[in-house]
Coordinates of C-alpha atoms in Angstrom, one line a residue:
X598 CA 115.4 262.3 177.4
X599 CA 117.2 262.0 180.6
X600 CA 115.0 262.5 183.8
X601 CA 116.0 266.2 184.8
X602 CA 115.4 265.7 188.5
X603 CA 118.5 263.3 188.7
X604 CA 122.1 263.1 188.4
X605 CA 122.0 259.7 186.8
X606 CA 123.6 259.0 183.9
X607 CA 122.0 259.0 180.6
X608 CA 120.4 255.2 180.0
X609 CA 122.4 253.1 176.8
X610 CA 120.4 253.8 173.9
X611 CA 118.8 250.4 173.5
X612 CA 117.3 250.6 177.2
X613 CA 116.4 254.8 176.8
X614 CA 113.9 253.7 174.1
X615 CA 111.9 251.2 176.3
X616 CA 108.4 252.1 177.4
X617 CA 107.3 250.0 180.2
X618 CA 103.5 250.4 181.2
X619 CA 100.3 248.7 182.1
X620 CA 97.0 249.4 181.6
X621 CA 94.5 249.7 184.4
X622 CA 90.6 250.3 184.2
X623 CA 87.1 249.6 185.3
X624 CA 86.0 246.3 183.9
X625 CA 84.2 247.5 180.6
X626 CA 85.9 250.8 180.1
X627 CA 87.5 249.7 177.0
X628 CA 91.3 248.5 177.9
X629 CA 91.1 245.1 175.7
X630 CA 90.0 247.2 172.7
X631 CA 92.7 249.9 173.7
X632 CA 95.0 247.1 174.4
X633 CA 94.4 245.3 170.9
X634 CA 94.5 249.1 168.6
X635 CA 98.2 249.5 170.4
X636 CA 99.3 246.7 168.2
X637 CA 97.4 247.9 165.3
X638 CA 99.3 251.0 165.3
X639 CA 102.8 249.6 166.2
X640 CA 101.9 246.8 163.2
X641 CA 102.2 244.2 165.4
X642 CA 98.6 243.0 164.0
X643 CA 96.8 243.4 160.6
X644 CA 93.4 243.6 161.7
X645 CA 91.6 244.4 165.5
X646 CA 89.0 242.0 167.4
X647 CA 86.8 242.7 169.6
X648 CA 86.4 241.7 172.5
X649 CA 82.5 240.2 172.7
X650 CA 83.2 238.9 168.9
X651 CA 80.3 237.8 166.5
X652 CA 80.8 235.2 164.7
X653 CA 83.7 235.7 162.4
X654 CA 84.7 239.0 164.2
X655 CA 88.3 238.1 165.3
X656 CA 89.3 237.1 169.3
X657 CA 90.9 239.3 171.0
X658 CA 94.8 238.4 170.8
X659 CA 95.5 239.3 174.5
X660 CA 92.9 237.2 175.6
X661 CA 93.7 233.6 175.5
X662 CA 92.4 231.6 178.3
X663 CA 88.8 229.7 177.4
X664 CA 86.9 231.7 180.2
X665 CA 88.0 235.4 178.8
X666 CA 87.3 234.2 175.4
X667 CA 83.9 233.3 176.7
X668 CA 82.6 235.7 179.3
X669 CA 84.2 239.0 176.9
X670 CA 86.6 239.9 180.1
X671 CA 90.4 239.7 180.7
X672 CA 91.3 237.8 183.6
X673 CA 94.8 237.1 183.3
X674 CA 97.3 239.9 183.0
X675 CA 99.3 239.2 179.7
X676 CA 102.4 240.9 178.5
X677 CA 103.0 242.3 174.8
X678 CA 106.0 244.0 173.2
X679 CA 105.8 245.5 169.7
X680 CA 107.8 248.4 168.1
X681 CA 106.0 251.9 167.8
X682 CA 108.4 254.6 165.9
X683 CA 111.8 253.9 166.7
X684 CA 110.4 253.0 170.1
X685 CA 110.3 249.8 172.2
X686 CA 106.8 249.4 173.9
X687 CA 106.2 246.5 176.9
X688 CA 102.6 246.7 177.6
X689 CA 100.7 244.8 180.1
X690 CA 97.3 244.1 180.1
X691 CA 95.8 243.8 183.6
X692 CA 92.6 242.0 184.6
X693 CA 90.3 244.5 185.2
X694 CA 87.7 242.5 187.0
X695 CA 88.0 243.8 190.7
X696 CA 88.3 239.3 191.9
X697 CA 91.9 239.4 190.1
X698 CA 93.4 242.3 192.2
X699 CA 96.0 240.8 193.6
X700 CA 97.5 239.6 189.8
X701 CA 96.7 243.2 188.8
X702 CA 98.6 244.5 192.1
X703 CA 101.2 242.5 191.6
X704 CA 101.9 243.1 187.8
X705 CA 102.0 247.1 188.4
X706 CA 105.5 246.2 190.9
X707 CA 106.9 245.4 186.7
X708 CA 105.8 248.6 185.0
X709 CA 107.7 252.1 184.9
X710 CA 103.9 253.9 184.1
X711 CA 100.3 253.1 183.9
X712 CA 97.7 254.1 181.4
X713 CA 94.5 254.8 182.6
X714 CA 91.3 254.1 180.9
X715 CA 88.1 256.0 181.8
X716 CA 84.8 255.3 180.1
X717 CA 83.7 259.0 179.4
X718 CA 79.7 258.1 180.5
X719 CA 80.5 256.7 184.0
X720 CA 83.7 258.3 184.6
X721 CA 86.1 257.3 188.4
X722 CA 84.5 253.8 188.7
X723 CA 85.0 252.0 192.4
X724 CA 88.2 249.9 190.6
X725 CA 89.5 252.2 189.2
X726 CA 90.3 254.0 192.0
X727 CA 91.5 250.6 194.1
X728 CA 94.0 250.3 191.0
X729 CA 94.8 253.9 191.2
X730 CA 95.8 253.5 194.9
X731 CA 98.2 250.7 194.2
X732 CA 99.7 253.2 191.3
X733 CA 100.1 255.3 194.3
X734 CA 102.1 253.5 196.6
X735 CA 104.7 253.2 194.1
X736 CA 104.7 257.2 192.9
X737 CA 103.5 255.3 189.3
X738 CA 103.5 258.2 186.4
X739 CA 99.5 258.3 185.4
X740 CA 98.6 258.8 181.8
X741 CA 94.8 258.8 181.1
X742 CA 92.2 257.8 177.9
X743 CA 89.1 259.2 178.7
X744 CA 87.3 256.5 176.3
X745 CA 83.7 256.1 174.2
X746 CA 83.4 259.6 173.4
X747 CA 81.3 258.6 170.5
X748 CA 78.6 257.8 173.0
X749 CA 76.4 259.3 175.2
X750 CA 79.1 260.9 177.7
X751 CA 79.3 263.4 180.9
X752 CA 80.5 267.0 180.7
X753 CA 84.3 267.7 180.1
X754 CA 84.6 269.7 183.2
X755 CA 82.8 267.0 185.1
X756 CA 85.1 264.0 184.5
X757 CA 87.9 266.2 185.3
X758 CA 86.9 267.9 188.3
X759 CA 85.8 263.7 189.4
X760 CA 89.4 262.6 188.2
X761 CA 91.4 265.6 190.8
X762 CA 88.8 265.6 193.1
X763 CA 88.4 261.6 193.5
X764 CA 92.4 260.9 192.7
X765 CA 94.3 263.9 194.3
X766 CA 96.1 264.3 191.5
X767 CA 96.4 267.5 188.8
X768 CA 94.8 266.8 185.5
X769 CA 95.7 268.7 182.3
X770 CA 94.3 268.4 178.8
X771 CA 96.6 266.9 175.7
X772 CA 93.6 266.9 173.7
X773 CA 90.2 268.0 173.8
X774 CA 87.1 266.4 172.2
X775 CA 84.6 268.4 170.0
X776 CA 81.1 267.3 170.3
X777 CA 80.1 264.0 172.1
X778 CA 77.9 261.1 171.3
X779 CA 76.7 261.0 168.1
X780 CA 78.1 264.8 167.3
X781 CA 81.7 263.6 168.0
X782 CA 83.4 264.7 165.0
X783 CA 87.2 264.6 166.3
X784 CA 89.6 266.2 168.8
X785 CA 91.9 269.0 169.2
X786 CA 95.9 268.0 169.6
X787 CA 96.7 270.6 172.2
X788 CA 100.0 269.4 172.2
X789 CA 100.6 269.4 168.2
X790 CA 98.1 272.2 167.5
X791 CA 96.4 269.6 165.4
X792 CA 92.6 268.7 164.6
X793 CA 92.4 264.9 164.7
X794 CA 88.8 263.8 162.7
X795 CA 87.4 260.7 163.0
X796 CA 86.3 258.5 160.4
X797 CA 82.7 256.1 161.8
X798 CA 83.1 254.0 158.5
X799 CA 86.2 252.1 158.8
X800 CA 87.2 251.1 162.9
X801 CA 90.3 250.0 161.6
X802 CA 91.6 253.1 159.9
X803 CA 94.0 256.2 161.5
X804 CA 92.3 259.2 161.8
X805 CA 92.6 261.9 159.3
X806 CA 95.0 264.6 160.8
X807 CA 94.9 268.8 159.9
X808 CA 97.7 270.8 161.0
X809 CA 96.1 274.2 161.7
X810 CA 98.2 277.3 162.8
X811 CA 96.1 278.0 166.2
X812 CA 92.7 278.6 166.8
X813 CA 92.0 281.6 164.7
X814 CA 93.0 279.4 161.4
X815 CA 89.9 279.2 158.9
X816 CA 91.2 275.8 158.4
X817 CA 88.9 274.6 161.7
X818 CA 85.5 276.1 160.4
X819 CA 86.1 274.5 157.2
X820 CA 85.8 270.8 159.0
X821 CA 83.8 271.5 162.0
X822 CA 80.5 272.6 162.1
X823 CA 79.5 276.0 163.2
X824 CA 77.6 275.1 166.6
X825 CA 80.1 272.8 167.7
X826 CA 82.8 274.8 166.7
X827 CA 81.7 277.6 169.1
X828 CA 81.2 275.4 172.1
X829 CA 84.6 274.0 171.5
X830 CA 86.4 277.1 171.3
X831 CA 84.8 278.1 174.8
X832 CA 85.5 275.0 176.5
X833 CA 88.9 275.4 175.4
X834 CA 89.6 278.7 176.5
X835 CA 87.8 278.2 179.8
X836 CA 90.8 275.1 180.5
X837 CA 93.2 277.0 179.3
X838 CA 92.7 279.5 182.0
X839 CA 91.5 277.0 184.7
X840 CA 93.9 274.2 184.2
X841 CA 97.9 273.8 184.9
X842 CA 99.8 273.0 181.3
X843 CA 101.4 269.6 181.1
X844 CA 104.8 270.1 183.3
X845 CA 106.9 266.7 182.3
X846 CA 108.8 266.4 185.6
X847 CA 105.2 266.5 187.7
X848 CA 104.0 263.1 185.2
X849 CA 107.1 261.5 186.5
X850 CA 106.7 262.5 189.9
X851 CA 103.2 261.2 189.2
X852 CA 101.2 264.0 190.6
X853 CA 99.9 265.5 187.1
X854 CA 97.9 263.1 184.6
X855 CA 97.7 264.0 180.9
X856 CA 94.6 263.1 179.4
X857 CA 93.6 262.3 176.1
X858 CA 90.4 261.7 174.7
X859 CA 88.8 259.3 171.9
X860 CA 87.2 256.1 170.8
X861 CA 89.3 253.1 171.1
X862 CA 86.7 250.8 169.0
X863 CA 87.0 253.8 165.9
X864 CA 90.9 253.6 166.6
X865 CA 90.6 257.2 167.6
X866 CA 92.5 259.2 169.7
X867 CA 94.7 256.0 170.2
X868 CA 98.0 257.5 168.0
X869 CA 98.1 260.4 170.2
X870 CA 98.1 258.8 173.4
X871 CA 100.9 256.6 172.2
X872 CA 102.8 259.5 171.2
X873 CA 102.3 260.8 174.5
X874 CA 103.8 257.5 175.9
X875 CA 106.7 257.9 174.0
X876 CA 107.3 261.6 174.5
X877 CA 106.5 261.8 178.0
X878 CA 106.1 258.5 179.4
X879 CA 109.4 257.6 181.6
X880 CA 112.4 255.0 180.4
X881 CA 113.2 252.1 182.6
X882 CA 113.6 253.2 185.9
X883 CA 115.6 251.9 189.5
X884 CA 114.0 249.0 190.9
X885 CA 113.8 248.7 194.5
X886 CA 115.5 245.7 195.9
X887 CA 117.5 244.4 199.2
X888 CA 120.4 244.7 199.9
X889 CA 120.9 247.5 197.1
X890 CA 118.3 249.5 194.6
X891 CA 118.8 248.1 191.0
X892 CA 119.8 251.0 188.5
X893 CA 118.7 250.1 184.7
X894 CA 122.3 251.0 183.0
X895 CA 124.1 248.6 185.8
X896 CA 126.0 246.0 183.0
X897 CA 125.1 243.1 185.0
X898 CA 122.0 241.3 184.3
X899 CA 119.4 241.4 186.9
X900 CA 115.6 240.6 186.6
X901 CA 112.5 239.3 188.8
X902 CA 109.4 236.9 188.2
X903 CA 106.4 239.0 188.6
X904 CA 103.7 236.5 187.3
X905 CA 103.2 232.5 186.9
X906 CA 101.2 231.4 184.1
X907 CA 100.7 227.5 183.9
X908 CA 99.1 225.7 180.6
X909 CA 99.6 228.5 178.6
X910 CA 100.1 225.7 176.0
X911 CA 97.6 222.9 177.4
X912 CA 99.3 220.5 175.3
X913 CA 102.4 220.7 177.2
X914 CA 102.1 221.5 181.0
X915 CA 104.3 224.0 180.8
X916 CA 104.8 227.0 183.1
X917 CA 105.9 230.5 182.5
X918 CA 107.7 232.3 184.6
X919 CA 107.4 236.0 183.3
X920 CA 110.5 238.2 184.3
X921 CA 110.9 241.8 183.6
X922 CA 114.4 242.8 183.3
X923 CA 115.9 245.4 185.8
X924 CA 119.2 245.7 184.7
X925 CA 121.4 245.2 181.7
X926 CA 121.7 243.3 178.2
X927 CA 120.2 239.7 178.6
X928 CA 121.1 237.4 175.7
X929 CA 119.7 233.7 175.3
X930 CA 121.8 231.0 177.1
X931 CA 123.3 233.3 179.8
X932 CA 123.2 231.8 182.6
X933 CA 121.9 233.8 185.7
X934 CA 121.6 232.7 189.3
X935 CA 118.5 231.9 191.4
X936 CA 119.1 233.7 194.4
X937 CA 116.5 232.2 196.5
X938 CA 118.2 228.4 195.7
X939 CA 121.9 230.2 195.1
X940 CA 121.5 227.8 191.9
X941 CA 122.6 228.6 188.4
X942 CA 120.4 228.5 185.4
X943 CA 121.0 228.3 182.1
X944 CA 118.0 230.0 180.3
X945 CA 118.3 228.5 176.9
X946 CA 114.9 229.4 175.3
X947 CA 113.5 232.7 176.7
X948 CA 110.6 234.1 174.8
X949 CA 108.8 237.2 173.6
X950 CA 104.9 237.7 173.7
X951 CA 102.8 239.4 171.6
X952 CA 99.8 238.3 173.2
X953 CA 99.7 234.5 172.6
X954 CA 102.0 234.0 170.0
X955 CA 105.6 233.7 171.1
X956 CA 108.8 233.6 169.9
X957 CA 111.9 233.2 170.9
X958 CA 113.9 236.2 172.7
X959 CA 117.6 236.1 171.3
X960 CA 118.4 239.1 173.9
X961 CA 116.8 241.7 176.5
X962 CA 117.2 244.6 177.6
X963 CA 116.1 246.3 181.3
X964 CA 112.5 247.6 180.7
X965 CA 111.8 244.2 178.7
X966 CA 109.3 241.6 180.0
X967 CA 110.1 237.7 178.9
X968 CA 108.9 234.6 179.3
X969 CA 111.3 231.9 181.1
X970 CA 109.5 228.5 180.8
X971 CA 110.2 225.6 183.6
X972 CA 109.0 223.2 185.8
X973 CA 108.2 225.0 188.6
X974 CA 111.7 226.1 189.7
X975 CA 110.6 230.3 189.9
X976 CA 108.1 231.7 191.8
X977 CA 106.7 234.8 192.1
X978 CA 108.6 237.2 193.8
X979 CA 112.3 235.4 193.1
X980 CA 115.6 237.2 191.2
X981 CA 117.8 236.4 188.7
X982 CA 121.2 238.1 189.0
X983 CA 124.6 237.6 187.6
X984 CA 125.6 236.4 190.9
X985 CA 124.6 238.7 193.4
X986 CA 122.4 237.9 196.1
X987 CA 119.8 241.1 195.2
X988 CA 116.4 240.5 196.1
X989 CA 113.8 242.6 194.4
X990 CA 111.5 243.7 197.1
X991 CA 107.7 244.9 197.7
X992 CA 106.0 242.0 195.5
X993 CA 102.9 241.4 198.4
X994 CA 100.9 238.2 198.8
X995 CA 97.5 239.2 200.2
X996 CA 95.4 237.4 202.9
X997 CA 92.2 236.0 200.9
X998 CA 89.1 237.7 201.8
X999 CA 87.0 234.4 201.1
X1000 CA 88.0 230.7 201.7
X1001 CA 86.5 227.5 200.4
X1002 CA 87.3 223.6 201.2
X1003 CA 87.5 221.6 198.0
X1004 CA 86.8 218.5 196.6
X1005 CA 87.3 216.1 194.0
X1006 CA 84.4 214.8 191.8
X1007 CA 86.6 211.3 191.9
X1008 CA 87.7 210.9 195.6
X1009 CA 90.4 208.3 193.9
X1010 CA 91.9 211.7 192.3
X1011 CA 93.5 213.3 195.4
X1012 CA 96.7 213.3 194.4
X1013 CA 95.8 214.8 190.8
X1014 CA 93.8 217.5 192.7
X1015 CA 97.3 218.0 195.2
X1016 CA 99.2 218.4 191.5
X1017 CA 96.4 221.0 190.3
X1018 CA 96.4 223.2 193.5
X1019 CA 100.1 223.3 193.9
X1020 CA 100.8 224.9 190.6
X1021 CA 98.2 227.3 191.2
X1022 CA 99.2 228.5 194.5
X1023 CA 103.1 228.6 192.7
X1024 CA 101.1 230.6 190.1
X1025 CA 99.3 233.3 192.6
X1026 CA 95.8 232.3 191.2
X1027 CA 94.8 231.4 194.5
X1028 CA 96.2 230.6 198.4
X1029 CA 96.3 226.8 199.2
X1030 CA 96.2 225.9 202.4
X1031 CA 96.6 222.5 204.3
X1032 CA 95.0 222.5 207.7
X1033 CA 96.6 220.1 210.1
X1034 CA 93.8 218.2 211.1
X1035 CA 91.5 216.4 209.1
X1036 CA 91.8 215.7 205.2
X1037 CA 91.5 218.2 201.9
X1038 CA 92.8 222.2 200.8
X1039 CA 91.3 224.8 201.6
X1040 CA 91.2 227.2 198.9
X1041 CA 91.4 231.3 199.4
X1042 CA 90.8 234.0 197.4
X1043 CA 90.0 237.7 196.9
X1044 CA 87.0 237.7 194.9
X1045 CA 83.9 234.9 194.0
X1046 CA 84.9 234.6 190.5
X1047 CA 88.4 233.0 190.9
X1048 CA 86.4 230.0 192.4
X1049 CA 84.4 229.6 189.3
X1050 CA 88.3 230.2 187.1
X1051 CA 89.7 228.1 189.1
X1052 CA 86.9 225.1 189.0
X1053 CA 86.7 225.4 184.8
X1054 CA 90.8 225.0 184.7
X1055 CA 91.2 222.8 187.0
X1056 CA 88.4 221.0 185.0
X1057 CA 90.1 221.8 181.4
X1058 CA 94.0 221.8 182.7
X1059 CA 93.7 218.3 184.4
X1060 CA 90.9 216.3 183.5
X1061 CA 89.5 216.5 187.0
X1062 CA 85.9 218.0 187.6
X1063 CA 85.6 219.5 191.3
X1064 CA 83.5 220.9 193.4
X1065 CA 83.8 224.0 196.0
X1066 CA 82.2 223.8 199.2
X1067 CA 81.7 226.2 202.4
X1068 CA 84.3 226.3 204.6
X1069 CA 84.0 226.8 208.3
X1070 CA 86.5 229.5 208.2
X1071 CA 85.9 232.9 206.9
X1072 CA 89.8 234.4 206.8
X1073 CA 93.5 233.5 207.3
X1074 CA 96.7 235.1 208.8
X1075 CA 100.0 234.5 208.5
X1076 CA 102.1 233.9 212.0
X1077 CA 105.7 234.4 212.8
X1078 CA 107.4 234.5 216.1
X1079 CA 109.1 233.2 218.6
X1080 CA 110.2 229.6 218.5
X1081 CA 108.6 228.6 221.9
X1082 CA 106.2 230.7 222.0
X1083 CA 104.9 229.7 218.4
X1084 CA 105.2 226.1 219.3
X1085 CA 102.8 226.8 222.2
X1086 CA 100.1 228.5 220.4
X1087 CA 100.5 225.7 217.6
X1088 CA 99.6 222.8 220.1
X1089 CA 96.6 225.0 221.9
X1090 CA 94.9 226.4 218.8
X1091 CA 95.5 222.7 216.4
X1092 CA 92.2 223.4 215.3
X1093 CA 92.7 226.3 213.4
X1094 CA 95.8 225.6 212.1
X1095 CA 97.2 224.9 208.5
X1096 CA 100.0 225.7 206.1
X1097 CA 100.5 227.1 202.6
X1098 CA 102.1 226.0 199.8
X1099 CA 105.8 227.3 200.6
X1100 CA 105.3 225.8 204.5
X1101 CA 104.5 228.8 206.3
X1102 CA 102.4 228.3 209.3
X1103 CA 98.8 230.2 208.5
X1104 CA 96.1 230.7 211.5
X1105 CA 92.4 230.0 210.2
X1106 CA 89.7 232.5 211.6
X1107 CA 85.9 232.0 211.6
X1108 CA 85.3 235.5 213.4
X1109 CA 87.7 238.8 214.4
X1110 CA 87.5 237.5 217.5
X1111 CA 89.4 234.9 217.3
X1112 CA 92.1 237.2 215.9
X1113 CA 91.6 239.5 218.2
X1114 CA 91.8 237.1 221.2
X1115 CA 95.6 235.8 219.9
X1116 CA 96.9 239.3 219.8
X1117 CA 95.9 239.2 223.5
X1118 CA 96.8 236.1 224.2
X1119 CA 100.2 235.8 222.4
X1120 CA 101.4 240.1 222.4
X1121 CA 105.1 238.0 221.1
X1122 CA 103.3 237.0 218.1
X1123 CA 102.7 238.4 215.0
X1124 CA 99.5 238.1 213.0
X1125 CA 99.9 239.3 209.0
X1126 CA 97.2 239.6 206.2
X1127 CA 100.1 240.2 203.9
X1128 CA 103.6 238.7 203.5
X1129 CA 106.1 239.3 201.1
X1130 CA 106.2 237.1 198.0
X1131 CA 110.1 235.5 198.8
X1132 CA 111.5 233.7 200.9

């Protein structure tokens, strides 16, 4: 299925049958249990957990630090690939917790699509539509799971109207549910002309599917019952007339959203969506990059880190550089340069995910996301390249919105705390900064919760119990310029300044005042809350 707008070639057959996507949602609305029935259906697992597990209940398999496994939420995005059909599916699991944006933000820059999870009681939630935004910057093609129709949910019409009115963007049914809560008995394939019925006894079992030869066919009263039935068939014909039919080319221009509707904890409606990945969901597509865009059938190998994860394995402080593939057929032991250190590397043992296991990745294709492990040679935002100096661009860092001086419980650890905060700044879990005068980090990030993350791993990953204390300074900027001029403002304003992890020279701010008051002050100066993740 070659992307009709273009004149681009048709893709190689390995890289056409890729499916890059992410999934982004309200914390609660169901993604982990979405997440974990995507590889129940592609067989890539024999049995689902959930996510707040009893007892015996199974884990979750994409959740694997200690702190998701205890507090029930994802907080890490993780990567999975499994086969579906004759299909290749990469799926990444964002954090949906609203204090891990910026690892959310920066994991959709790897994605070619983005499924949507809505929980059919509460509809747009507040991070939902932050995610949404960030799907927008980059033109992202939406599909949506309107999720927990076996509870108590809102009207149809409602969450629809909330989803164009709230997102700007033209909704059209693939399915459509008959009955709610407790009456949910199934939905209608719209696309298939298909009644999907749900079974409540076994969560772990496909749904029973009736071909039926349109709406008229006695087939339908024969499994739904007669007061349902009646509402359904009006609801359907009232969409029909009042919303636009699913036009392909509009999904990939991402301003038309399919949405599908079911029960991801009864494995229902989750088979249809994934067909509608496949079908209409887009194949790798052209990454943008400096000096030249990156086109997915180029022969050459290209690919860029979008995500650190350190101690994966605790037992050996390892890091993982996760790298999704722009460009070409990546086999294990090529060696591809770093562009930021014009170095070569050998990367001998590349590996796949599916959620924490791993194994090892013998080759890649563009559209594939794999783990390079290493000592803290690649950073986020850094390209891989048979040789040319390409730089994958628009991977932001983001000025933290709350800042915190730290300490160690042992002041004889220092150094080990130095270690600790260094690979986490590499990581992007959190800013580090070094103020110039006087002793200690001072720690930023985007939301509360990273502090308490951050104090449990340091606390697990190192050995080293530490405490978080109130900073004087409330933000931070980044500040480039002229040579003299910056040199100048350094001496004046000592007080307030520091640097981050890769050196660059960061300006800490109790008030907007002071910001305001440089930007008078020093016009030849620039003041950022956002720089790009290279060098």
């Amino acid at each position: 299925m070659s992307d009709t707008a273009s004149n681009r070639p048709n893709l190689p057959a390995e890289i056409a049958r890729r499916r890059t996507f992410a999934i982004i949602s309200h914390p609660d609305a169901g993604k982990t249990t979405l997440t974990e029935k995507f590889l129940l259906y592609g067989g890539a697992i024999q049995m689902a957990g959930q996510v707040r597990a009893k007892g015996e209940a199974r884990r979750t398999r994409s959740d694997f630090m200690q702190m998701e496994k205890d507090r029930g939420i994802s907080v890490s995005a993780s990567a999975m690939s499994f086969d579906y059909e004759d299909l290749r599916f990469n799926l990444v699991d964002t954090p949906g917790h609203s204090d891990f944006s910026e690892d959310t933000y920066r994991t959709l820059t790897a994605v070619d699509a983005a499924v949507m999870v809505i929980d059919g009681a509460k509809g747009v939630e507040s991070q939902t539509q932050k995610l949404f935004e960030v799907c927008r910057l980059r033109d992202l093609p939406i599909l949506t799971f309107c999720n927990k129709m076996d509870r108590e949910s809102r009207e149809i019409f409602d969450i629809i109207d909330e989803i164009q009115e709230n997102l700007a963007i033209d909704v059209t049914p693939a399915s459509w549910p008959i009955g709610v809560g407790r009456d949910f008995v199934g939905t209608y394939d719209i696309l298939r002309d298909r009644l999907e019925l749900m079974d409540r006894a076994d969560r772990n079992k496909v749904a029973e599917s009736i071909e039926i030869n349109g709406l008229d066919d006695p087939k339908l009263a024969e499994h739904v019952p007669e007061h349902l039935l009646e509402t359904f068939l009006e609801e359907l014909e009232m969409a029909r007339e009042l919303l636009p039919k699913l036009d392909r080319q509009a999904l990939l221009d991402g301003t038309m959203t399919p949405i599908w509707f079911g029960s991801a904890i009864n494995s229902f409606g989750v088979k249809e969506l994934m067909d509608g990945i496949a079908n209409y969901g887009p194949e790798p597509q052209i990454q943008k990059a400096n000096p030249r865009d990156i086109a997915p059938e180029e022969k050459k190998v290209t690919g860029f880190v979008f995500k650190v994860q350190a101690n994966m394995d605790p037992k050996h402080r390892d890091r993982v550089a996760f790298v999704r593939m722009a460009s070409g057929h990546f086999s294990r032991g090529m060696k591809l340069t770093h562009v930021r250190t014009k170095k070569p590397m050998a990367i001998s043992n590349p590996v796949l995910f599916l959620a924490s296991d791993r194994e090892l990745a013998e080759e890649a294709w563009a559209g594939d996301i794999i783990g390079i492990p290493n000592h803290g040679q690649l950073r986020i935002g850094d390209t891989l390249t048979e040789g040319e100096a390409l730089r994958v661009s628009g991977i932001p860092s983001f000025a933290p919105e709350l800042l915190q001086s730290v300490r160690p419980g042992d002041p004889l650890k220092a150094k080990h705390l130095e270690k600790a905060l260094m690979q986490f700044a590499e990581e992007g879990a959190a800013k580090v900064f070094n103020p110039s005068i006087g002793s200690g980090f001072i720690v930023g990030v985007v939301g509360q919760l990273q502090f308490e993350v951050l104090a449990s791993r340091i606390e697990m990953e190192y050995g080293l119990p530490v405490r978080f204390e109130q900073s004087q300074f409330t933000s931070a900027r980044w500040v480039s310029g002229n040579k003299q001029v910056l040199d100048k403002f350094i001496n004046t304003n000592s007080q307030h300044i520091a640097h981050d992890h890769d050196g660059d020279i960061v300006y800490l701010t109790r008030l907007q005042w002071d910001i305001d008051r440089v930007v008078r002050d020093y016009p030849e100066l620039n003041l950022t809350a956002t720089k790009e993740m290279m060098v």
